[in-house]
PDB file of C-alpha atoms in Angstrom:
ATOM      1  CA  UNK A   1      -7.346   1.610 -16.420  1.00 76.00           C
ATOM      2  CA  UNK A   2      -8.623   3.711 -13.470  1.00 81.00           C
ATOM      3  CA  UNK A   3      -9.852   0.514 -11.670  1.00 79.00           C
ATOM      4  CA  UNK A   4      -6.444  -1.131 -12.173  1.00 77.00           C
ATOM      5  CA  UNK A   5      -4.762   1.982 -10.450  1.00 80.00           C
ATOM      6  CA  UNK A   6      -7.326   2.027  -7.627  1.00 79.00           C
ATOM      7  CA  UNK A   7      -6.894  -1.580  -7.068  1.00 76.00           C
ATOM      8  CA  UNK A   8      -3.139  -1.737  -7.485  1.00 77.00           C
ATOM      9  CA  UNK A   9      -1.092  -2.870  -4.470  1.00 76.00           C
ATOM     10  CA  UNK A  10       1.486  -0.227  -5.701  1.00 79.00           C
ATOM     11  CA  UNK A  11      -0.868   2.511  -5.147  1.00 81.00           C
ATOM     12  CA  UNK A  12      -1.053   1.472  -1.472  1.00 81.00           C
ATOM     13  CA  UNK A  13       2.644   1.135  -1.414  1.00 83.00           C
ATOM     14  CA  UNK A  14       3.114   4.598  -2.700  1.00 83.00           C
ATOM     15  CA  UNK A  15       0.678   5.832   0.028  1.00 83.00           C
ATOM     16  CA  UNK A  16       2.698   4.007   2.668  1.00 83.00           C
ATOM     17  CA  UNK A  17       5.938   5.408   1.404  1.00 84.00           C
ATOM     18  CA  UNK A  18       4.447   8.973   1.341  1.00 81.00           C
ATOM     19  CA  UNK A  19       3.411   8.523   4.943  1.00 81.00           C
ATOM     20  CA  UNK A  20       6.969   7.429   5.800  1.00 82.00           C
ATOM     21  CA  UNK A  21       8.493  10.286   3.947  1.00 79.00           C
ATOM     22  CA  UNK A  22       6.373  12.818   5.789  1.00 76.00           C
ATOM     23  CA  UNK A  23       7.157  11.170   9.101  1.00 77.00           C
ATOM     24  CA  UNK A  24      10.924  11.016   8.291  1.00 75.00           C
ATOM     25  CA  UNK A  25      11.164  14.631   7.136  1.00 73.00           C
ATOM     26  CA  UNK A  26       9.272  15.768  10.220  1.00 72.00           C
ATOM     27  CA  UNK A  27      11.877  13.969  12.485  1.00 72.00           C
ATOM     28  CA  UNK A  28      14.880  15.226  10.683  1.00 69.00           C
ATOM     29  CA  UNK A  29      14.095  18.817   9.806  1.00 64.00           C
ATOM     30  CA  UNK A  30      14.805  21.620  12.117  1.00 62.00           C
ATOM     31  CA  UNK A  31      11.597  23.375  13.342  1.00 59.00           C
ATOM     32  CA  UNK A  32       9.711  20.688  11.415  1.00 50.00           C
ATOM     33  CA  UNK A  33       6.458  22.518  11.285  1.00 57.00           C
ATOM     34  CA  UNK A  34       8.079  25.608   9.606  1.00 62.00           C
ATOM     35  CA  UNK A  35      10.386  23.651   7.180  1.00 71.00           C
ATOM     36  CA  UNK A  36       9.543  24.062   3.489  1.00 75.00           C
ATOM     37  CA  UNK A  37      10.642  20.468   2.894  1.00 74.00           C
ATOM     38  CA  UNK A  38       8.151  19.391   5.536  1.00 74.00           C
ATOM     39  CA  UNK A  39       5.308  21.430   4.108  1.00 77.00           C
ATOM     40  CA  UNK A  40       5.927  20.378   0.549  1.00 79.00           C
ATOM     41  CA  UNK A  41       6.036  16.647   1.554  1.00 77.00           C
ATOM     42  CA  UNK A  42       2.823  17.007   3.462  1.00 79.00           C
ATOM     43  CA  UNK A  43       1.215  18.775   0.609  1.00 84.00           C
ATOM     44  CA  UNK A  44       2.362  16.055  -1.914  1.00 84.00           C
ATOM     45  CA  UNK A  45       1.083  13.346   0.500  1.00 83.00           C
ATOM     46  CA  UNK A  46      -2.340  15.037   0.826  1.00 87.00           C
ATOM     47  CA  UNK A  47      -2.497  15.728  -3.010  1.00 89.00           C
ATOM     48  CA  UNK A  48      -1.912  12.104  -3.729  1.00 87.00           C
ATOM     49  CA  UNK A  49      -4.688  11.028  -1.390  1.00 86.00           C
ATOM     50  CA  UNK A  50      -6.996  13.706  -2.858  1.00 91.00           C
ATOM     51  CA  UNK A  51      -6.380  12.473  -6.429  1.00 89.00           C
ATOM     52  CA  UNK A  52      -6.829   8.931  -5.268  1.00 87.00           C
ATOM     53  CA  UNK A  53     -10.315   9.641  -3.796  1.00 88.00           C
ATOM     54  CA  UNK A  54     -11.450  11.795  -6.721  1.00 91.00           C
ATOM     55  CA  UNK A  55     -10.609   8.984  -9.093  1.00 90.00           C
ATOM     56  CA  UNK A  56     -12.427   6.633  -6.672  1.00 89.00           C
ATOM     57  CA  UNK A  57     -15.466   8.928  -6.797  1.00 91.00           C
ATOM     58  CA  UNK A  58     -15.534   9.192 -10.577  1.00 91.00           C
ATOM     59  CA  UNK A  59     -14.920   5.349 -10.914  1.00 91.00           C
ATOM     60  CA  UNK A  60     -17.896   4.628  -8.489  1.00 90.00           C
ATOM     61  CA  UNK A  61     -20.005   7.105 -10.458  1.00 92.00           C
ATOM     62  CA  UNK A  62     -19.328   5.533 -13.766  1.00 92.00           C
ATOM     63  CA  UNK A  63     -19.390   1.873 -12.645  1.00 88.00           C
ATOM     64  CA  UNK A  64     -22.225   1.556 -10.149  1.00 88.00           C
ATOM     65  CA  UNK A  65     -22.182  -2.283 -10.228  1.00 85.00           C
ATOM     66  CA  UNK A  66     -18.432  -2.483  -9.442  1.00 81.00           C
ATOM     67  CA  UNK A  67     -18.230   0.193  -6.761  1.00 82.00           C
ATOM     68  CA  UNK A  68     -15.060   0.303  -4.674  1.00 80.00           C
ATOM     69  CA  UNK A  69     -16.063   1.434  -1.097  1.00 80.00           C
ATOM     70  CA  UNK A  70     -14.376   4.564   0.273  1.00 76.00           C
ATOM     71  CA  UNK A  71     -13.598   3.073   3.600  1.00 76.00           C
ATOM     72  CA  UNK A  72     -13.428  -0.703   4.142  1.00 69.00           C
ATOM     73  CA  UNK A  73     -11.712  -3.381   6.302  1.00 62.00           C
ATOM     74  CA  UNK A  74     -10.989  -5.375   3.077  1.00 65.00           C
ATOM     75  CA  UNK A  75      -8.191  -4.179   0.944  1.00 68.00           C
ATOM     76  CA  UNK A  76      -9.095  -2.551  -2.300  1.00 62.00           C
ATOM     77  CA  UNK A  77      -6.761  -4.934  -4.211  1.00 65.00           C
ATOM     78  CA  UNK A  78      -9.053  -7.977  -3.536  1.00 69.00           C
ATOM     79  CA  UNK A  79     -11.157  -8.412  -6.788  1.00 66.00           C
ATOM     80  CA  UNK A  80     -13.014 -11.673  -6.117  1.00 67.00           C
ATOM     81  CA  UNK A  81     -15.670 -11.724  -8.870  1.00 70.00           C
ATOM     82  CA  UNK A  82     -15.528 -15.522  -9.529  1.00 78.00           C
ATOM     83  CA  UNK A  83     -13.801 -18.592  -8.383  1.00 84.00           C
ATOM     84  CA  UNK A  84     -10.665 -17.850 -10.503  1.00 79.00           C
ATOM     85  CA  UNK A  85     -10.247 -14.511  -8.856  1.00 80.00           C
ATOM     86  CA  UNK A  86     -10.792 -15.957  -5.358  1.00 83.00           C
ATOM     87  CA  UNK A  87      -8.100 -18.611  -6.151  1.00 86.00           C
ATOM     88  CA  UNK A  88      -5.595 -16.062  -7.127  1.00 84.00           C
ATOM     89  CA  UNK A  89      -6.362 -13.857  -4.154  1.00 85.00           C
ATOM     90  CA  UNK A  90      -5.883 -17.031  -1.988  1.00 88.00           C
ATOM     91  CA  UNK A  91      -2.513 -17.809  -3.601  1.00 90.00           C
ATOM     92  CA  UNK A  92      -1.402 -14.197  -3.294  1.00 89.00           C
ATOM     93  CA  UNK A  93      -2.362 -14.020   0.402  1.00 90.00           C
ATOM     94  CA  UNK A  94      -0.642 -17.333   0.974  1.00 93.00           C
ATOM     95  CA  UNK A  95       2.586 -16.076  -0.477  1.00 93.00           C
ATOM     96  CA  UNK A  96       2.358 -12.960   1.641  1.00 93.00           C
ATOM     97  CA  UNK A  97       2.034 -15.163   4.695  1.00 94.00           C
ATOM     98  CA  UNK A  98       5.092 -17.091   3.663  1.00 95.00           C
ATOM     99  CA  UNK A  99       6.958 -13.739   3.012  1.00 95.00           C
ATOM    100  CA  UNK A 100       6.149 -12.598   6.672  1.00 95.00           C
ATOM    101  CA  UNK A 101       7.047 -15.967   8.075  1.00 95.00           C
ATOM    102  CA  UNK A 102      10.678 -15.196   7.034  1.00 95.00           C
ATOM    103  CA  UNK A 103      10.689 -11.469   6.918  1.00 95.00           C
ATOM    104  CA  UNK A 104       9.638 -10.735  10.531  1.00 94.00           C
ATOM    105  CA  UNK A 105      12.446 -12.748  12.119  1.00 94.00           C
ATOM    106  CA  UNK A 106      14.876 -10.976   9.637  1.00 94.00           C
ATOM    107  CA  UNK A 107      13.356  -7.597  10.596  1.00 93.00           C
ATOM    108  CA  UNK A 108      13.969  -8.450  14.278  1.00 92.00           C
ATOM    109  CA  UNK A 109      17.512  -9.237  13.622  1.00 93.00           C
ATOM    110  CA  UNK A 110      17.985  -6.037  11.706  1.00 92.00           C
ATOM    111  CA  UNK A 111      16.390  -4.163  14.506  1.00 90.00           C
ATOM    112  CA  UNK A 112      18.772  -5.589  16.955  1.00 91.00           C
ATOM    113  CA  UNK A 113      21.816  -4.867  14.717  1.00 92.00           C
ATOM    114  CA  UNK A 114      20.778  -1.128  14.242  1.00 90.00           C
ATOM    115  CA  UNK A 115      19.388  -0.699  17.738  1.00 85.00           C
ATOM    116  CA  UNK A 116      21.479   2.583  18.074  1.00 87.00           C
ATOM    117  CA  UNK A 117      19.859   4.086  15.049  1.00 84.00           C
ATOM    118  CA  UNK A 118      16.472   5.570  16.367  1.00 78.00           C
ATOM    119  CA  UNK A 119      14.609   5.484  13.016  1.00 82.00           C
ATOM    120  CA  UNK A 120      15.646   1.937  12.090  1.00 85.00           C
ATOM    121  CA  UNK A 121      12.527   0.226  13.374  1.00 87.00           C
ATOM    122  CA  UNK A 122      10.333   2.597  11.452  1.00 86.00           C
ATOM    123  CA  UNK A 123      12.410   1.986   8.190  1.00 88.00           C
ATOM    124  CA  UNK A 124      12.118  -1.769   8.746  1.00 92.00           C
ATOM    125  CA  UNK A 125       8.317  -1.611   9.142  1.00 91.00           C
ATOM    126  CA  UNK A 126       8.000   0.490   6.002  1.00 90.00           C
ATOM    127  CA  UNK A 127      10.093  -2.023   4.042  1.00 92.00           C
ATOM    128  CA  UNK A 128       7.978  -4.894   5.449  1.00 94.00           C
ATOM    129  CA  UNK A 129       4.897  -3.163   4.140  1.00 91.00           C
ATOM    130  CA  UNK A 130       6.331  -2.401   0.734  1.00 92.00           C
ATOM    131  CA  UNK A 131       7.590  -6.104   0.544  1.00 93.00           C
ATOM    132  CA  UNK A 132       4.084  -7.175   1.300  1.00 92.00           C
ATOM    133  CA  UNK A 133       2.594  -5.216  -1.630  1.00 88.00           C
ATOM    134  CA  UNK A 134       5.394  -6.440  -3.969  1.00 91.00           C
ATOM    135  CA  UNK A 135       4.853 -10.131  -3.038  1.00 92.00           C
ATOM    136  CA  UNK A 136       1.084  -9.698  -3.442  1.00 89.00           C
ATOM    137  CA  UNK A 137       1.412  -8.034  -6.868  1.00 88.00           C
ATOM    138  CA  UNK A 138       3.868 -10.593  -8.189  1.00 89.00           C
ATOM    139  CA  UNK A 139       1.114 -13.209  -7.751  1.00 87.00           C
ATOM    140  CA  UNK A 140      -2.009 -11.014  -8.646  1.00 84.00           C
ATOM    141  CA  UNK A 141      -0.447  -9.759 -11.900  1.00 81.00           C
ATOM    142  CA  UNK A 142      -1.330 -13.213 -13.323  1.00 73.00           C
ATOM    143  CA  UNK A 143      -5.048 -11.976 -13.054  1.00 67.00           C
ATOM    144  CA  UNK A 144      -4.265  -8.976 -15.274  1.00 65.00           C
ATOM    145  CA  UNK A 145      -2.115 -10.744 -17.891  1.00 65.00           C
TER     146      UNK A 145
END
């Protein structure tokens, strides 16, 4: 169960959303470094990362043959143990590519419509990222069922 959590695209989506919330709160709070909301958001963000890396440490200690690296250029979600896993990863990445094929032009149109709203591009990028994790998960969940 810990491996499923660590390799889940939703875990990365929560990390992305946490970073977005911390950034958004820092922009819209007065005296942002002194605000209680800002401090609590940063503490929650750091606590989630801490819990994630502690779980990663214990998983690697318990499963030395299936270690998940702490820092890597490959996403943690990739679990390519055999040809079946590789094919599912291929299909999921293909679907993400198709998603971006349509989502990037739509994001540009939204950015043009909301050009007077300064945080709109940031929100659009966050939603693009969360959409990517959702599209990937919808395909990869076949591996776990």
